[in-house]
Amino acid sequence: MGIWLELGIFGLVFVFAFWQMHDVRKAQEQTRQQRAREKASHEATGQATDQADDAPSKKT
């Protein structure tokens, strides 16, 4: 009977580990998406300032 208790505890630990790994993967994906959004917005603002710099100035 003691072995079933140990196997049950091992099973619960195993399931908990898989659950934690799932949460970690989800958090990593959210971080990747957030970084991609930040990079895209940073590049968009960088292009806007580059275009403004390329415009001819009205110096007389």
GROMACS .gro file of C-alpha atoms in nm:
model
   60
    1MET     CA    1   0.000   0.000   0.000
    2GLY     CA    2   0.290   0.237   0.071
    3ILE     CA    3   0.413   0.214  -0.286
    4TRP     CA    4   0.077   0.342  -0.415
    5LEU     CA    5   0.103   0.643  -0.188
    6GLU     CA    6   0.452   0.715  -0.318
    7LEU     CA    7   0.342   0.667  -0.679
    8GLY     CA    8   0.047   0.900  -0.620
    9ILE     CA    9   0.272   1.170  -0.478
   10PHE     CA   10   0.515   1.122  -0.767
   11GLY     CA   11   0.225   1.152  -1.012
   12LEU     CA   12   0.106   1.475  -0.853
   13VAL     CA   13   0.456   1.621  -0.867
   14PHE     CA   14   0.484   1.515  -1.231
   15VAL     CA   15   0.151   1.678  -1.323
   16PHE     CA   16   0.245   1.994  -1.133
   17ALA     CA   17   0.577   2.013  -1.323
   18PHE     CA   18   0.398   1.988  -1.658
   19TRP     CA   19   0.150   2.256  -1.549
   20GLN     CA   20   0.435   2.489  -1.450
   21MET     CA   21   0.616   2.431  -1.780
   22HIS     CA   22   0.295   2.518  -1.966
   23ASP     CA   23   0.270   2.844  -1.772
   24VAL     CA   24   0.636   2.924  -1.841
   25ARG     CA   25   0.590   2.868  -2.215
   26LYS     CA   26   0.281   3.090  -2.215
   27ALA     CA   27   0.469   3.368  -2.033
   28GLN     CA   28   0.763   3.338  -2.274
   29GLU     CA   29   0.530   3.370  -2.574
   30GLN     CA   30   0.367   3.679  -2.423
   31THR     CA   31   0.710   3.832  -2.365
   32ARG     CA   32   0.813   3.758  -2.725
   33GLN     CA   33   0.495   3.920  -2.857
   34GLN     CA   34   0.540   4.226  -2.635
   35ARG     CA   35   0.901   4.270  -2.749
   36ALA     CA   36   0.795   4.235  -3.113
   37ARG     CA   37   0.527   4.503  -3.065
   38GLU     CA   38   0.776   4.735  -2.893
   39LYS     CA   39   1.034   4.678  -3.167
   40ALA     CA   40   0.775   4.745  -3.439
   41SER     CA   41   0.656   5.066  -3.274
   42HIS     CA   42   1.015   5.177  -3.216
   43GLU     CA   43   1.102   5.113  -3.582
   44ALA     CA   44   0.789   5.299  -3.694
   45THR     CA   45   0.880   5.605  -3.488
   46GLY     CA   46   1.239   5.576  -3.609
   47GLN     CA   47   1.125   5.578  -3.972
   48ALA     CA   48   0.901   5.878  -3.909
   49THR     CA   49   1.190   6.077  -3.766
   50ASP     CA   50   1.417   5.966  -4.052
   51GLN     CA   51   1.164   6.093  -4.304
   52ALA     CA   52   1.140   6.422  -4.119
   53ASP     CA   53   1.519   6.453  -4.127
   54ASP     CA   54   1.525   6.386  -4.502
   55ALA     CA   55   1.273   6.661  -4.581
   56PRO     CA   56   1.429   6.972  -4.732
   57SER     CA   57   1.463   7.257  -4.490
   58LYS     CA   58   1.341   7.608  -4.573
   59LYS     CA   59   1.655   7.801  -4.500
   60THR     CA   60   1.708   8.117  -4.701
   0.00000   0.00000   0.00000
